[in-house]
Amino acid sequence: MESHLEAFFPPGTEEHDLLLKIDLCRLPGHIAVIMDGNGRWAEQRGLPRAQGHDAGAVSVRETVEAAARLGIDFLTLYAFSSENWKRPAAEVGRLWRLLREHLGKDVSLLVDNDLRLRIIGRREGIPRTALRELERVEALTRDNRRMTVVFALNYGGRQDIVDAARRIVTEGRVSPGNLDETAFAAHLATAGMPDPDLLIRTSGELRVSNFLLWQIAYAEIHVTPVLWPDFRRRHLLEAVLDYQKRDRRYGDVRAPARRSRGRT
Ligand code: IPE
Ligand code: IPE
Ligand code: MG
């Protein structure tokens, strides 16, 4: 095992044992996560929901770092959906404030680890101060190459598809006859990124909640009962291990020979 991995997942730990079972040549190129269960985590402890979101921020940091060390190329985190505006104003405000604060604190995590930040979702709906900070960090990390961390903010899968259709019509560069799946996908918020190979949802809910609807067409889905604030490195490794047990057939009768990276 490579020494930088041994240092991060030290021998004798549960993480190390899991890592030994993972084929590092067949990692998912893109992992997407529906980070769910912050509210229930807090409620179970008699705490206000906001504290669940605070605790969830620790899981974000740990997951980002572990995915980067492992060698994942893209990690997309669903942090605020286009439907989350329905929540009480105080919770919505807290979520955006939290994001701003953590981004400010964790810029060094991105910079020091050569990580690029990218955001997807309707920018015009994002509170101005949060957007300013997000765009600053996006610009600051634009040339980083180790892994891209994508934050889905004010994101809805249906909106993404509608926005792509609008762009195609407005730009008028693609004729109806030339509009195929590749041309369409190039107008989605995720343009230039491979589709997710692995979709993780925490807190046991069996739904996709309007996340990356187009892009998850052939993603392998891993649902864990673990609530997001309890999600640790070992849970990420378990999800990758589960992914590697799947037979990805893409409609064929058998899996294509050695597909180690996602399709675009
Ligand atoms: C996920 O946790 C965080 C966001 C959706 C922003 P929730 O806040 O949805 O937690 P539960 O589902 O109510 O437990
Ligand atoms: C999905 O979680 C959105 C995010 C994780 C940001 P929700 O908690 O909002 O989804 P539902 O309401 O359970 O579908
Ligand atoms: Mg939820």
mmCIF file of C-alpha atoms and ligand atoms in Angstrom:
data_model
loop_
_atom_site.group_PDB
_atom_site.id
_atom_site.type_symbol
_atom_site.label_atom_id
_atom_site.label_comp_id
_atom_site.label_asym_id
_atom_site.label_seq_id
_atom_site.Cartn_x
_atom_site.Cartn_y
_atom_site.Cartn_z
ATOM 1 C CA MET A 1 0.000 0.000 0.000
ATOM 2 C CA GLU A 2 1.251 3.497 -0.777
ATOM 3 C CA SER A 3 2.769 5.264 2.222
ATOM 4 C CA HIS A 4 0.562 8.367 2.000
ATOM 5 C CA LEU A 5 -2.470 6.081 2.361
ATOM 6 C CA GLU A 6 -0.936 4.185 5.296
ATOM 7 C CA ALA A 7 -0.328 7.493 7.056
ATOM 8 C CA PHE A 8 -3.963 8.500 6.643
ATOM 9 C CA PHE A 9 -5.503 5.075 7.303
ATOM 10 C CA PRO A 10 -2.985 3.662 9.829
ATOM 11 C CA PRO A 11 -2.434 -0.117 10.185
ATOM 12 C CA GLY A 12 -4.464 -1.689 12.981
ATOM 13 C CA THR A 13 -7.499 0.498 12.343
ATOM 14 C CA GLU A 14 -10.822 -0.584 10.866
ATOM 15 C CA GLU A 15 -10.184 1.853 7.991
ATOM 16 C CA HIS A 16 -6.918 0.126 7.153
ATOM 17 C CA ASP A 17 -8.578 -3.309 7.071
ATOM 18 C CA LEU A 18 -11.251 -1.955 4.727
ATOM 19 C CA LEU A 19 -8.682 -0.274 2.551
ATOM 20 C CA LEU A 20 -6.833 -3.558 2.064
ATOM 21 C CA LYS A 21 -10.002 -4.986 0.504
ATOM 22 C CA ILE A 22 -10.410 -2.105 -1.956
ATOM 23 C CA ASP A 23 -9.011 -2.407 -5.484
ATOM 24 C CA LEU A 24 -7.351 0.980 -5.953
ATOM 25 C CA CYS A 25 -7.343 0.490 -9.729
ATOM 26 C CA ARG A 26 -11.148 0.274 -9.833
ATOM 27 C CA LEU A 27 -12.189 3.290 -7.811
ATOM 28 C CA PRO A 28 -15.320 5.204 -8.751
ATOM 29 C CA GLY A 29 -14.175 8.283 -10.677
ATOM 30 C CA HIS A 30 -17.050 10.348 -9.329
ATOM 31 C CA ILE A 31 -18.865 9.904 -6.024
ATOM 32 C CA ALA A 32 -22.026 11.914 -5.327
ATOM 33 C CA VAL A 33 -23.482 12.156 -1.832
ATOM 34 C CA ILE A 34 -26.942 13.085 -0.576
ATOM 35 C CA MET A 35 -25.923 14.203 2.903
ATOM 36 C CA ASP A 36 -29.085 13.523 4.867
ATOM 37 C CA GLY A 37 -30.075 13.088 8.503
ATOM 38 C CA ASN A 38 -28.634 16.149 10.246
ATOM 39 C CA GLY A 39 -32.010 17.077 11.742
ATOM 40 C CA ARG A 40 -32.735 13.577 13.050
ATOM 41 C CA TRP A 41 -29.233 13.310 14.505
ATOM 42 C CA ALA A 42 -29.885 16.475 16.534
ATOM 43 C CA GLU A 43 -33.439 15.503 17.493
ATOM 44 C CA GLN A 44 -32.227 12.115 18.806
ATOM 45 C CA ARG A 45 -29.971 14.048 21.179
ATOM 46 C CA GLY A 46 -32.592 16.590 22.221
ATOM 47 C CA LEU A 47 -30.656 19.319 20.409
ATOM 48 C CA PRO A 48 -31.887 21.978 17.983
ATOM 49 C CA ARG A 49 -31.662 20.926 14.307
ATOM 50 C CA ALA A 50 -29.007 23.584 13.733
ATOM 51 C CA GLN A 51 -26.572 21.601 15.834
ATOM 52 C CA GLY A 52 -27.064 18.661 13.500
ATOM 53 C CA HIS A 53 -25.971 20.856 10.613
ATOM 54 C CA ASP A 54 -22.923 21.981 12.615
ATOM 55 C CA ALA A 55 -22.001 18.358 13.277
ATOM 56 C CA GLY A 56 -22.554 17.535 9.611
ATOM 57 C CA ALA A 57 -19.842 20.010 8.667
ATOM 58 C CA VAL A 58 -17.291 17.774 10.400
ATOM 59 C CA SER A 59 -18.395 14.859 8.185
ATOM 60 C CA VAL A 60 -17.999 17.048 5.105
ATOM 61 C CA ARG A 61 -14.398 17.825 5.992
ATOM 62 C CA GLU A 62 -13.582 14.204 6.796
ATOM 63 C CA THR A 63 -15.219 12.877 3.626
ATOM 64 C CA VAL A 64 -13.508 15.423 1.389
ATOM 65 C CA GLU A 65 -10.109 14.591 2.826
ATOM 66 C CA ALA A 66 -10.624 10.820 2.719
ATOM 67 C CA ALA A 67 -11.914 10.856 -0.862
ATOM 68 C CA ALA A 68 -8.948 12.946 -1.988
ATOM 69 C CA ARG A 69 -6.431 10.653 -0.275
ATOM 70 C CA LEU A 70 -8.082 7.610 -1.770
ATOM 71 C CA GLY A 71 -7.706 9.026 -5.280
ATOM 72 C CA ILE A 72 -11.273 9.952 -6.204
ATOM 73 C CA ASP A 73 -11.401 12.538 -9.029
ATOM 74 C CA PHE A 74 -14.814 14.131 -8.364
ATOM 75 C CA LEU A 75 -16.838 14.347 -5.156
ATOM 76 C CA THR A 76 -20.249 16.021 -5.397
ATOM 77 C CA LEU A 77 -22.030 16.938 -2.184
ATOM 78 C CA TYR A 78 -25.731 17.813 -2.124
ATOM 79 C CA ALA A 79 -25.799 20.579 0.450
ATOM 80 C CA PHE A 80 -28.940 22.604 -0.346
ATOM 81 C CA SER A 81 -31.717 21.588 -2.706
ATOM 82 C CA SER A 82 -34.055 23.828 -4.656
ATOM 83 C CA GLU A 83 -36.766 22.477 -2.336
ATOM 84 C CA ASN A 84 -34.940 23.266 0.921
ATOM 85 C CA TRP A 85 -36.212 26.882 0.761
ATOM 86 C CA LYS A 86 -39.477 25.468 2.145
ATOM 87 C CA ARG A 87 -37.836 25.051 5.556
ATOM 88 C CA PRO A 88 -38.275 27.631 8.349
ATOM 89 C CA ALA A 89 -36.386 30.850 7.539
ATOM 90 C CA ALA A 90 -34.204 30.454 10.634
ATOM 91 C CA GLU A 91 -32.965 27.026 9.479
ATOM 92 C CA VAL A 92 -32.378 28.241 5.927
ATOM 93 C CA GLY A 93 -30.416 31.234 7.241
ATOM 94 C CA ARG A 94 -28.376 28.998 9.514
ATOM 95 C CA LEU A 95 -27.471 26.646 6.666
ATOM 96 C CA TRP A 96 -26.134 29.442 4.483
ATOM 97 C CA ARG A 97 -24.294 31.075 7.373
ATOM 98 C CA LEU A 98 -22.711 27.757 8.262
ATOM 99 C CA LEU A 99 -21.593 27.254 4.698
ATOM 100 C CA ARG A 100 -19.993 30.694 4.611
ATOM 101 C CA GLU A 101 -18.213 30.190 7.922
ATOM 102 C CA HIS A 102 -16.856 26.767 7.030
ATOM 103 C CA LEU A 103 -15.765 27.821 3.622
ATOM 104 C CA GLY A 104 -13.802 30.650 5.194
ATOM 105 C CA LYS A 105 -12.163 28.232 7.641
ATOM 106 C CA ASP A 106 -11.587 25.371 5.212
ATOM 107 C CA VAL A 107 -10.036 27.214 2.295
ATOM 108 C CA SER A 108 -6.671 25.906 3.486
ATOM 109 C CA LEU A 109 -7.976 22.314 3.325
ATOM 110 C CA LEU A 110 -8.713 22.871 -0.354
ATOM 111 C CA VAL A 111 -5.566 24.801 -1.162
ATOM 112 C CA ASP A 112 -3.141 22.574 0.806
ATOM 113 C CA ASN A 113 -4.574 19.398 -0.723
ATOM 114 C CA ASP A 114 -4.678 20.700 -4.303
ATOM 115 C CA LEU A 115 -8.487 20.499 -4.394
ATOM 116 C CA ARG A 116 -10.690 22.463 -6.730
ATOM 117 C CA LEU A 117 -14.086 23.816 -5.641
ATOM 118 C CA ARG A 118 -16.912 24.025 -8.109
ATOM 119 C CA ILE A 119 -20.544 24.853 -7.400
ATOM 120 C CA ILE A 120 -23.625 23.703 -9.284
ATOM 121 C CA GLY A 121 -27.167 25.017 -8.858
ATOM 122 C CA ARG A 122 -28.972 28.255 -9.630
ATOM 123 C CA ARG A 123 -26.544 30.936 -8.527
ATOM 124 C CA GLU A 124 -29.068 33.743 -8.738
ATOM 125 C CA GLY A 125 -30.976 32.323 -5.736
ATOM 126 C CA ILE A 126 -27.953 31.993 -3.451
ATOM 127 C CA PRO A 127 -27.601 34.678 -0.732
ATOM 128 C CA ARG A 128 -25.166 37.307 -1.974
ATOM 129 C CA THR A 129 -22.552 37.073 0.776
ATOM 130 C CA ALA A 130 -22.381 33.279 0.487
ATOM 131 C CA LEU A 131 -22.143 33.445 -3.299
ATOM 132 C CA ARG A 132 -19.346 35.997 -3.153
ATOM 133 C CA GLU A 133 -17.306 33.728 -0.868
ATOM 134 C CA LEU A 134 -18.056 30.642 -2.979
ATOM 135 C CA GLU A 135 -16.991 32.349 -6.183
ATOM 136 C CA ARG A 136 -13.832 33.654 -4.532
ATOM 137 C CA VAL A 137 -12.829 30.121 -3.511
ATOM 138 C CA GLU A 138 -13.807 28.735 -6.918
ATOM 139 C CA ALA A 139 -11.462 31.229 -8.581
ATOM 140 C CA LEU A 140 -8.713 30.611 -6.020
ATOM 141 C CA THR A 141 -8.738 26.834 -6.572
ATOM 142 C CA ARG A 142 -9.479 26.794 -10.308
ATOM 143 C CA ASP A 143 -6.113 25.303 -11.257
ATOM 144 C CA ASN A 144 -6.019 22.652 -8.524
ATOM 145 C CA ARG A 145 -5.947 19.147 -9.935
ATOM 146 C CA ARG A 146 -6.023 16.429 -7.281
ATOM 147 C CA MET A 147 -9.803 16.248 -6.877
ATOM 148 C CA THR A 148 -12.774 18.471 -7.682
ATOM 149 C CA VAL A 149 -15.190 19.029 -4.815
ATOM 150 C CA VAL A 150 -18.570 20.012 -6.212
ATOM 151 C CA PHE A 151 -21.105 21.637 -3.917
ATOM 152 C CA ALA A 152 -24.695 21.351 -5.154
ATOM 153 C CA LEU A 153 -26.320 24.505 -3.784
ATOM 154 C CA ASN A 154 -29.799 25.712 -4.633
ATOM 155 C CA TYR A 155 -29.656 22.691 -6.928
ATOM 156 C CA GLY A 156 -32.560 20.760 -8.417
ATOM 157 C CA GLY A 157 -32.163 18.031 -11.010
ATOM 158 C CA ARG A 158 -35.256 19.084 -12.945
ATOM 159 C CA GLN A 159 -34.151 22.721 -12.901
ATOM 160 C CA ASP A 160 -30.767 21.619 -14.211
ATOM 161 C CA ILE A 161 -32.456 19.913 -17.180
ATOM 162 C CA VAL A 162 -34.758 22.874 -17.828
ATOM 163 C CA ASP A 163 -31.829 25.306 -17.610
ATOM 164 C CA ALA A 164 -29.857 23.203 -20.099
ATOM 165 C CA ALA A 165 -32.785 23.222 -22.531
ATOM 166 C CA ARG A 166 -33.091 26.999 -22.142
ATOM 167 C CA ARG A 167 -29.389 27.491 -22.853
ATOM 168 C CA ILE A 168 -29.573 25.353 -25.971
ATOM 169 C CA VAL A 169 -32.543 27.315 -27.285
ATOM 170 C CA THR A 170 -31.085 30.708 -26.359
ATOM 171 C CA GLU A 171 -27.628 30.015 -27.775
ATOM 172 C CA GLY A 172 -29.099 28.484 -30.926
ATOM 173 C CA ARG A 173 -25.830 26.741 -31.798
ATOM 174 C CA VAL A 174 -27.149 23.151 -31.744
ATOM 175 C CA SER A 175 -29.655 22.257 -34.445
ATOM 176 C CA PRO A 176 -32.439 19.791 -33.480
ATOM 177 C CA GLY A 177 -30.822 17.113 -35.653
ATOM 178 C CA ASN A 178 -27.501 17.482 -33.819
ATOM 179 C CA LEU A 179 -29.017 17.471 -30.344
ATOM 180 C CA ASP A 180 -27.934 14.131 -28.911
ATOM 181 C CA GLU A 181 -27.199 13.064 -25.327
ATOM 182 C CA THR A 182 -23.612 14.313 -25.430
ATOM 183 C CA ALA A 183 -24.628 17.729 -26.772
ATOM 184 C CA PHE A 184 -27.400 17.996 -24.181
ATOM 185 C CA ALA A 185 -25.137 16.975 -21.275
ATOM 186 C CA ALA A 186 -22.644 19.660 -22.313
ATOM 187 C CA HIS A 187 -25.276 22.234 -21.300
ATOM 188 C CA LEU A 188 -25.980 20.805 -17.849
ATOM 189 C CA ALA A 189 -24.440 22.289 -14.712
ATOM 190 C CA THR A 190 -22.064 19.320 -14.612
ATOM 191 C CA ALA A 191 -20.641 19.940 -18.114
ATOM 192 C CA GLY A 192 -17.151 18.542 -18.397
ATOM 193 C CA MET A 193 -17.548 16.183 -15.441
ATOM 194 C CA PRO A 194 -18.035 12.421 -15.725
ATOM 195 C CA ASP A 195 -21.386 11.088 -14.492
ATOM 196 C CA PRO A 196 -21.356 9.788 -10.905
ATOM 197 C CA ASP A 197 -20.371 6.126 -10.665
ATOM 198 C CA LEU A 198 -21.487 5.878 -7.068
ATOM 199 C CA LEU A 199 -24.370 7.676 -5.361
ATOM 200 C CA ILE A 200 -24.394 7.524 -1.576
ATOM 201 C CA ARG A 201 -27.418 8.515 0.482
ATOM 202 C CA THR A 202 -27.193 8.631 4.252
ATOM 203 C CA SER A 203 -30.030 8.286 6.795
ATOM 204 C CA GLY A 204 -31.694 5.374 5.007
ATOM 205 C CA GLU A 205 -34.119 7.270 2.782
ATOM 206 C CA LEU A 206 -34.796 5.434 -0.480
ATOM 207 C CA ARG A 207 -35.244 8.413 -2.802
ATOM 208 C CA VAL A 208 -33.130 10.725 -4.903
ATOM 209 C CA SER A 209 -34.809 13.994 -3.854
ATOM 210 C CA ASN A 210 -34.263 15.793 -7.173
ATOM 211 C CA PHE A 211 -30.489 15.265 -7.202
ATOM 212 C CA LEU A 212 -28.582 14.942 -10.512
ATOM 213 C CA LEU A 213 -31.513 13.241 -12.232
ATOM 214 C CA TRP A 214 -29.913 13.084 -15.664
ATOM 215 C CA GLN A 215 -26.428 12.282 -14.420
ATOM 216 C CA ILE A 216 -27.264 9.292 -12.190
ATOM 217 C CA ALA A 217 -28.761 7.248 -15.051
ATOM 218 C CA TYR A 218 -26.229 4.462 -14.444
ATOM 219 C CA ALA A 219 -24.869 5.283 -10.991
ATOM 220 C CA GLU A 220 -24.592 2.490 -8.447
ATOM 221 C CA ILE A 221 -26.626 3.416 -5.383
ATOM 222 C CA HIS A 222 -25.455 2.847 -1.830
ATOM 223 C CA VAL A 223 -27.925 3.750 0.915
ATOM 224 C CA THR A 224 -26.663 3.620 4.474
ATOM 225 C CA PRO A 225 -28.748 4.065 7.642
ATOM 226 C CA VAL A 226 -25.916 6.149 9.128
ATOM 227 C CA LEU A 227 -27.009 9.750 9.722
ATOM 228 C CA TRP A 228 -24.765 12.283 7.985
ATOM 229 C CA PRO A 229 -23.161 13.712 11.184
ATOM 230 C CA ASP A 230 -22.075 10.134 12.058
ATOM 231 C CA PHE A 231 -20.606 9.486 8.596
ATOM 232 C CA ARG A 232 -16.894 8.760 8.934
ATOM 233 C CA ARG A 233 -14.030 7.665 6.686
ATOM 234 C CA ARG A 234 -14.854 4.022 7.219
ATOM 235 C CA HIS A 235 -18.381 4.576 5.872
ATOM 236 C CA LEU A 236 -16.920 6.028 2.693
ATOM 237 C CA LEU A 237 -14.627 3.025 2.369
ATOM 238 C CA GLU A 238 -17.583 0.669 2.953
ATOM 239 C CA ALA A 239 -19.516 2.407 0.186
ATOM 240 C CA VAL A 240 -16.581 2.054 -2.235
ATOM 241 C CA LEU A 241 -16.243 -1.615 -1.320
ATOM 242 C CA ASP A 242 -19.953 -2.150 -1.918
ATOM 243 C CA TYR A 243 -19.587 -0.375 -5.288
ATOM 244 C CA GLN A 244 -16.756 -2.702 -6.295
ATOM 245 C CA LYS A 245 -18.977 -5.737 -5.724
ATOM 246 C CA ARG A 246 -21.507 -4.532 -8.297
ATOM 247 C CA ASP A 247 -21.776 -5.947 -11.784
ATOM 248 C CA ARG A 248 -22.216 -2.843 -13.971
ATOM 249 C CA ARG A 249 -23.898 -4.111 -17.102
ATOM 250 C CA TYR A 250 -25.274 -0.943 -18.736
ATOM 251 C CA GLY A 251 -28.105 -2.950 -20.241
ATOM 252 C CA ASP A 252 -25.828 -5.608 -21.699
ATOM 253 C CA VAL A 253 -25.857 -9.237 -20.540
ATOM 254 C CA ARG A 254 -22.480 -8.936 -18.874
ATOM 255 C CA ALA A 255 -20.279 -6.144 -17.569
ATOM 256 C CA PRO A 256 -17.987 -4.583 -20.180
ATOM 257 C CA ALA A 257 -14.323 -5.510 -19.758
ATOM 258 C CA ARG A 258 -12.701 -3.536 -16.957
ATOM 259 C CA ARG A 259 -14.477 -0.240 -16.850
ATOM 260 C CA SER A 260 -12.512 1.552 -14.140
ATOM 261 C CA ARG A 261 -13.782 5.089 -14.681
ATOM 262 C CA GLY A 262 -17.228 6.587 -15.178
ATOM 263 C CA ARG A 263 -18.728 7.258 -18.557
ATOM 264 C CA THR A 264 -19.529 10.748 -19.676
HETATM 265 C C1 IPE B 1 -29.552 17.147 5.504
HETATM 266 O O1 IPE B 1 -30.134 16.879 6.727
HETATM 267 C C2 IPE B 1 -29.151 18.595 5.362
HETATM 268 C C3 IPE B 1 -29.916 19.341 4.366
HETATM 269 C C4 IPE B 1 -30.912 18.891 3.673
HETATM 270 C C5 IPE B 1 -29.507 20.703 4.139
HETATM 271 P P1 IPE B 1 -31.648 17.204 7.028
HETATM 272 O O2 IPE B 1 -31.729 18.584 7.580
HETATM 273 O O3 IPE B 1 -32.502 16.932 5.854
HETATM 274 O O4 IPE B 1 -31.945 16.158 8.175
HETATM 275 P P2 IPE B 1 -33.256 15.292 8.397
HETATM 276 O O5 IPE B 1 -33.542 14.575 7.110
HETATM 277 O O6 IPE B 1 -34.347 16.239 8.765
HETATM 278 O O7 IPE B 1 -32.886 14.364 9.497
HETATM 279 C C1 IPE B 2 -32.002 16.166 0.218
HETATM 280 O O1 IPE B 2 -32.362 16.010 1.529
HETATM 281 C C2 IPE B 2 -31.314 17.488 0.026
HETATM 282 C C3 IPE B 2 -29.985 17.588 0.607
HETATM 283 C C4 IPE B 2 -29.315 16.636 1.202
HETATM 284 C C5 IPE B 2 -29.354 18.872 0.441
HETATM 285 P P1 IPE B 2 -33.808 16.434 2.052
HETATM 286 O O2 IPE B 2 -33.846 16.064 3.484
HETATM 287 O O3 IPE B 2 -34.092 17.843 1.713
HETATM 288 O O4 IPE B 2 -34.757 15.516 1.165
HETATM 289 P P2 IPE B 2 -36.169 14.891 1.484
HETATM 290 O O5 IPE B 2 -37.045 16.005 1.965
HETATM 291 O O6 IPE B 2 -35.965 13.854 2.525
HETATM 292 O O7 IPE B 2 -36.598 14.303 0.189
HETATM 293 MG MG MG B 3 -33.499 15.280 5.202
#
